[in-house]
Backbone as CSV, one residue per row, in Angstrom:
resi,resn,N_x,N_y,N_z,CA_x,CA_y,CA_z,C_x,C_y,C_z
1,PRO,0.928,-1.244,0.266,-0.295,0.005,-0.011,0.924,1.206,0.224
2,LYS,-0.349,2.416,-0.539,1.049,3.657,-0.412,0.109,4.485,0.333
3,ARG,0.919,5.781,0.776,0.666,6.696,1.566,-0.973,6.906,0.843
4,GLY,-1.992,7.240,1.917,-3.238,7.760,1.322,-4.088,6.596,1.066
5,ASP,-3.417,5.642,0.471,-4.414,4.483,0.099,-5.625,4.234,1.468
6,VAL,-6.714,3.676,1.168,-7.759,3.126,2.141,-7.585,1.649,2.130
7,VAL,-7.353,1.080,2.946,-7.332,-0.348,3.139,-8.014,-1.235,3.721
8,LEU,-8.721,-2.421,3.890,-9.310,-2.871,4.698,-8.173,-4.073,5.462
9,PHE,-8.208,-4.365,6.730,-7.757,-5.254,7.354,-8.700,-5.700,8.118
10,ASP,-7.856,-6.891,9.067,-8.659,-7.786,9.809,-7.684,-7.642,11.171
11,PRO,-8.169,-7.105,12.096,-7.314,-6.553,13.053,-7.360,-7.915,14.097
12,PRO,-6.081,-8.153,14.823,-6.165,-9.286,15.821,-7.007,-9.365,16.776
13,PHE,-7.499,-8.339,17.183,-8.189,-8.589,18.588,-9.662,-8.341,18.297
14,GLU,-10.365,-8.161,17.127,-11.390,-7.903,16.684,-11.925,-9.050,15.997
15,GLU,-12.727,-10.146,16.328,-13.483,-11.225,15.478,-14.419,-11.216,14.538
16,GLU,-15.151,-10.040,15.188,-16.174,-9.972,13.934,-16.188,-8.733,13.119
17,TYR,-15.502,-7.985,12.927,-15.469,-6.770,11.849,-14.068,-6.741,11.272
18,TYR,-14.041,-6.499,9.995,-12.775,-5.531,9.608,-12.667,-4.453,9.858
19,TYR,-11.693,-3.830,9.558,-11.339,-2.075,9.556,-10.849,-1.521,8.299
20,VAL,-11.602,-0.367,8.233,-11.168,0.256,6.993,-10.271,1.624,7.409
21,LYS,-8.916,1.972,7.144,-8.559,3.060,7.445,-7.777,3.360,6.367
22,ARG,-7.077,4.499,6.436,-6.226,5.680,5.482,-4.634,4.858,6.134
23,VAL,-4.048,4.430,5.035,-2.330,4.653,5.156,-1.966,5.918,5.419
24,ILE,-1.189,6.187,6.326,-0.491,7.441,6.671,1.191,7.163,6.666
25,GLY,1.151,6.339,7.491,2.827,5.986,7.886,3.343,4.846,7.052
26,LEU,4.486,4.251,6.421,4.780,3.409,5.925,6.085,2.893,6.232
27,PRO,6.274,1.631,6.463,7.432,1.095,6.931,8.710,1.611,7.000
28,GLY,9.333,1.897,8.322,10.464,2.953,8.417,10.154,4.367,8.451
29,GLU,9.386,4.940,8.435,8.883,6.174,8.799,8.665,6.715,10.013
30,THR,8.911,7.826,10.328,8.375,8.195,11.616,7.145,9.259,11.468
31,VAL,6.249,8.976,12.440,5.071,9.880,12.258,4.904,10.713,13.171
32,THR,4.500,11.873,13.140,4.225,12.563,14.513,2.912,13.844,14.163
33,ILE,2.195,13.518,15.199,1.264,14.474,15.041,1.186,15.632,15.898
34,ARG,1.042,16.848,15.696,1.300,17.943,16.117,-0.280,18.840,16.299
35,ASP,-0.881,19.067,16.988,-2.028,19.794,16.843,-3.154,19.303,15.846
36,GLY,-3.097,17.995,15.577,-3.910,17.556,14.816,-3.249,17.405,13.155
37,LEU,-2.325,17.938,13.300,-1.500,17.639,12.136,-0.557,16.593,11.849
38,VAL,-0.315,15.970,10.781,0.283,14.556,10.849,1.798,15.003,10.105
39,TYR,2.878,15.157,10.562,4.110,15.055,9.859,4.918,13.739,10.010
40,ILE,5.491,13.676,8.611,6.640,12.232,8.433,7.796,12.769,8.363
41,ASN,8.773,11.918,9.175,10.033,11.947,9.212,10.780,13.305,9.308
42,GLY,9.882,14.091,10.422,10.718,15.273,11.078,10.152,16.365,9.898
43,SER,9.294,16.218,8.799,9.118,17.321,7.849,8.443,18.497,8.464
44,THR,8.545,19.701,7.890,8.144,20.897,9.025,6.587,21.717,8.273
45,GLN,6.589,20.646,6.703,5.043,20.515,6.175,4.455,19.569,6.735
46,PRO,3.219,19.601,7.228,2.357,18.638,7.129,1.474,18.056,5.982
47,LEU,1.176,16.825,5.964,0.531,15.971,5.398,-0.963,16.757,4.784
48,GLU,-0.877,17.159,3.049,-2.265,17.508,2.823,-3.023,16.297,3.019
49,GLU,-4.234,16.703,3.754,-5.186,15.752,3.803,-6.338,16.474,3.506
50,PRO,-7.206,16.519,2.033,-8.504,17.133,2.273,-9.444,16.382,1.994
51,TYR,-9.169,15.030,2.196,-10.388,14.128,2.749,-11.037,14.246,4.109
52,LEU,-10.305,14.896,5.082,-11.005,15.102,6.437,-12.169,15.931,6.501
53,ALA,-13.258,15.668,6.817,-14.200,16.336,7.345,-14.367,17.409,8.327
54,GLU,-13.460,17.330,8.987,-13.507,18.104,10.284,-11.933,18.357,10.748
55,THR,-11.633,19.382,11.267,-10.324,19.861,11.865,-9.780,18.739,12.709
56,PRO,-8.891,18.114,12.814,-8.750,16.932,13.600,-7.649,17.847,14.753
57,ARG,-8.051,16.822,16.093,-7.067,17.448,17.387,-6.371,16.519,17.823
58,GLY,-5.379,17.031,18.641,-4.391,16.058,19.438,-2.846,16.073,18.919
59,SER,-2.350,15.503,19.968,-0.856,15.597,19.583,-0.321,13.904,20.088
60,PHE,0.386,13.204,19.132,0.847,12.172,19.276,2.274,11.753,18.532
61,GLY,3.003,10.936,19.521,4.039,10.394,18.736,5.578,11.189,19.365
62,PRO,6.437,11.225,18.724,6.803,10.487,17.403,6.545,8.826,17.569
63,TYR,5.952,8.226,16.340,5.875,6.726,15.919,6.820,6.430,15.111
64,THR,8.212,5.331,15.119,8.798,4.890,14.507,8.021,3.921,13.780
65,VAL,7.511,3.400,12.117,6.773,2.516,11.961,7.646,1.560,11.722
66,PRO,7.410,0.013,12.372,8.504,-1.061,12.127,8.388,-1.532,10.648
67,GLU,9.470,-2.333,10.116,9.320,-3.025,8.838,8.380,-4.027,8.997
68,GLY,7.524,-3.671,7.585,6.635,-4.855,7.570,5.280,-4.216,7.976
69,CYS,4.656,-3.231,8.725,4.171,-2.685,9.050,3.414,-1.359,8.522
70,TYR,2.251,-0.738,8.927,1.912,0.349,8.360,1.092,1.454,9.570
71,PHE,1.259,2.601,9.479,0.554,3.331,10.629,-0.661,3.905,9.491
72,VAL,-2.131,3.454,10.362,-3.112,3.948,9.383,-4.057,4.503,10.614
73,MET,-5.001,5.480,10.080,-5.607,6.447,10.803,-7.497,6.520,9.851
74,GLY,-8.159,6.822,10.858,-9.311,7.006,10.001,-9.604,8.502,9.767
75,ASP,-10.615,8.462,8.858,-10.413,9.953,8.032,-11.506,10.702,8.949
76,ASN,-12.301,10.178,10.076,-12.896,10.703,11.384,-11.976,10.408,12.009
77,ARG,-10.853,11.552,12.368,-9.635,11.464,13.182,-10.299,11.614,14.546
78,ASN,-11.050,12.196,14.738,-11.295,12.908,16.503,-12.203,11.765,16.977
79,ASN,-12.928,10.557,16.293,-13.262,9.778,16.611,-13.064,8.107,15.587
80,SER,-11.818,8.067,15.970,-11.611,6.609,15.275,-10.196,5.837,16.137
81,ILE,-10.976,4.720,16.161,-9.864,3.880,16.786,-8.977,3.317,15.457
82,ASP,-7.636,3.719,15.712,-6.580,3.728,14.653,-5.139,3.402,15.332
83,SER,-4.542,3.769,14.570,-2.714,3.214,14.930,-2.521,3.918,16.279
84,ARG,-3.313,5.075,16.456,-2.501,5.612,17.697,-3.274,4.900,19.146
85,ASP,-4.150,4.162,18.822,-4.799,3.115,19.752,-4.316,2.114,19.980
86,GLY,-3.588,1.792,21.432,-3.023,0.398,21.519,-3.661,-0.855,20.979
87,ARG,-4.779,-0.848,21.179,-5.616,-2.017,20.300,-5.351,-2.428,18.909
88,VAL,-4.810,-1.424,18.347,-4.779,-1.480,16.605,-3.119,-1.129,16.600
89,GLY,-2.938,-0.399,16.911,-0.923,-0.041,16.786,-0.677,-0.235,15.421
90,PHE,0.468,-0.385,14.884,1.109,-0.432,13.863,0.242,-1.810,13.074
91,VAL,-0.263,-1.788,12.140,-0.857,-3.041,11.215,0.197,-3.620,10.339
92,ASP,0.235,-4.626,10.745,1.233,-5.968,9.937,0.781,-5.699,8.485
93,MET,1.565,-6.101,7.706,1.162,-6.052,6.010,0.086,-7.427,5.840
94,ASN,0.529,-8.469,6.715,0.229,-9.618,6.513,-1.781,-9.702,7.002
95,TYR,-1.820,-8.452,7.536,-3.321,-8.603,8.291,-4.152,-7.661,6.909
96,ILE,-3.362,-7.076,6.115,-4.319,-5.909,5.376,-4.710,-6.907,4.011
97,ILE,-5.966,-6.773,3.958,-7.077,-7.645,2.850,-6.889,-7.034,1.560
98,GLY,-7.118,-5.928,1.539,-7.154,-5.104,0.311,-7.420,-3.851,0.311
99,LYS,-7.253,-2.909,-0.800,-7.514,-1.680,-0.897,-8.983,-1.315,-1.161
100,ALA,-9.551,-0.117,-0.624,-11.058,0.371,-0.882,-10.795,1.073,-2.405
101,TYR,-11.733,0.692,-3.210,-11.778,1.689,-4.254,-13.221,2.096,-4.644
102,LEU,-14.146,1.988,-3.817,-15.473,2.375,-4.105,-16.087,2.789,-2.550
103,ARG,-16.420,4.094,-2.514,-17.505,4.447,-1.234,-18.687,4.081,-1.345
104,VAL,-19.245,3.309,-0.741,-20.752,2.916,-0.669,-21.750,3.903,0.668
105,ALA,-20.753,5.059,1.588,-21.209,5.198,2.593,-20.378,6.389,2.941
106,PRO,-21.122,7.556,3.218,-22.114,7.757,3.322,-22.920,8.092,2.196
107,LEU,-24.108,7.698,2.064,-24.761,7.621,0.801,-25.120,8.675,-0.008
108,GLU,-24.759,10.038,0.659,-24.601,11.322,-0.239,-23.185,10.958,-0.962
109,ARG,-22.567,10.492,-0.478,-20.979,10.363,-1.350,-20.993,8.838,-1.912
110,PHE,-21.698,8.402,-2.239,-21.979,7.045,-2.534,-21.426,7.008,-4.256
111,GLY,-20.399,6.206,-4.484,-19.764,6.036,-5.888,-18.287,6.977,-5.716
112,GLY,-17.964,7.638,-4.815,-16.649,8.203,-4.551,-15.647,7.352,-4.710
113,ILE,-14.574,7.194,-5.816,-13.668,6.735,-6.029,-12.635,7.014,-5.426
114,TYR,-11.392,5.906,-4.479,-10.359,6.352,-3.578,-9.499,6.844,-4.632
């Protein structure tokens, strides 16, 4: 997966559901979140994330993504169980099932291609 891809993965702590999250950090990268903005490898420019519906809050990290893993975040950053949560953490590439290509919810944005 590439940064920005939306992936489906099978979290080891969840038996009934798959998770759908956006890839933010790639193997070997350092991810830092300051005042809701994401920075990669100490960059002074935050990631451009036009897909976010609201202004994210919070500061986390820095996190260095292990080889063979990804740092994922939900687009609803202020209410998302993602790599910032210890239950999810870094997502091992072996748990990634595939990439999302078509949006079906919310209905007013049905058909949007990732």
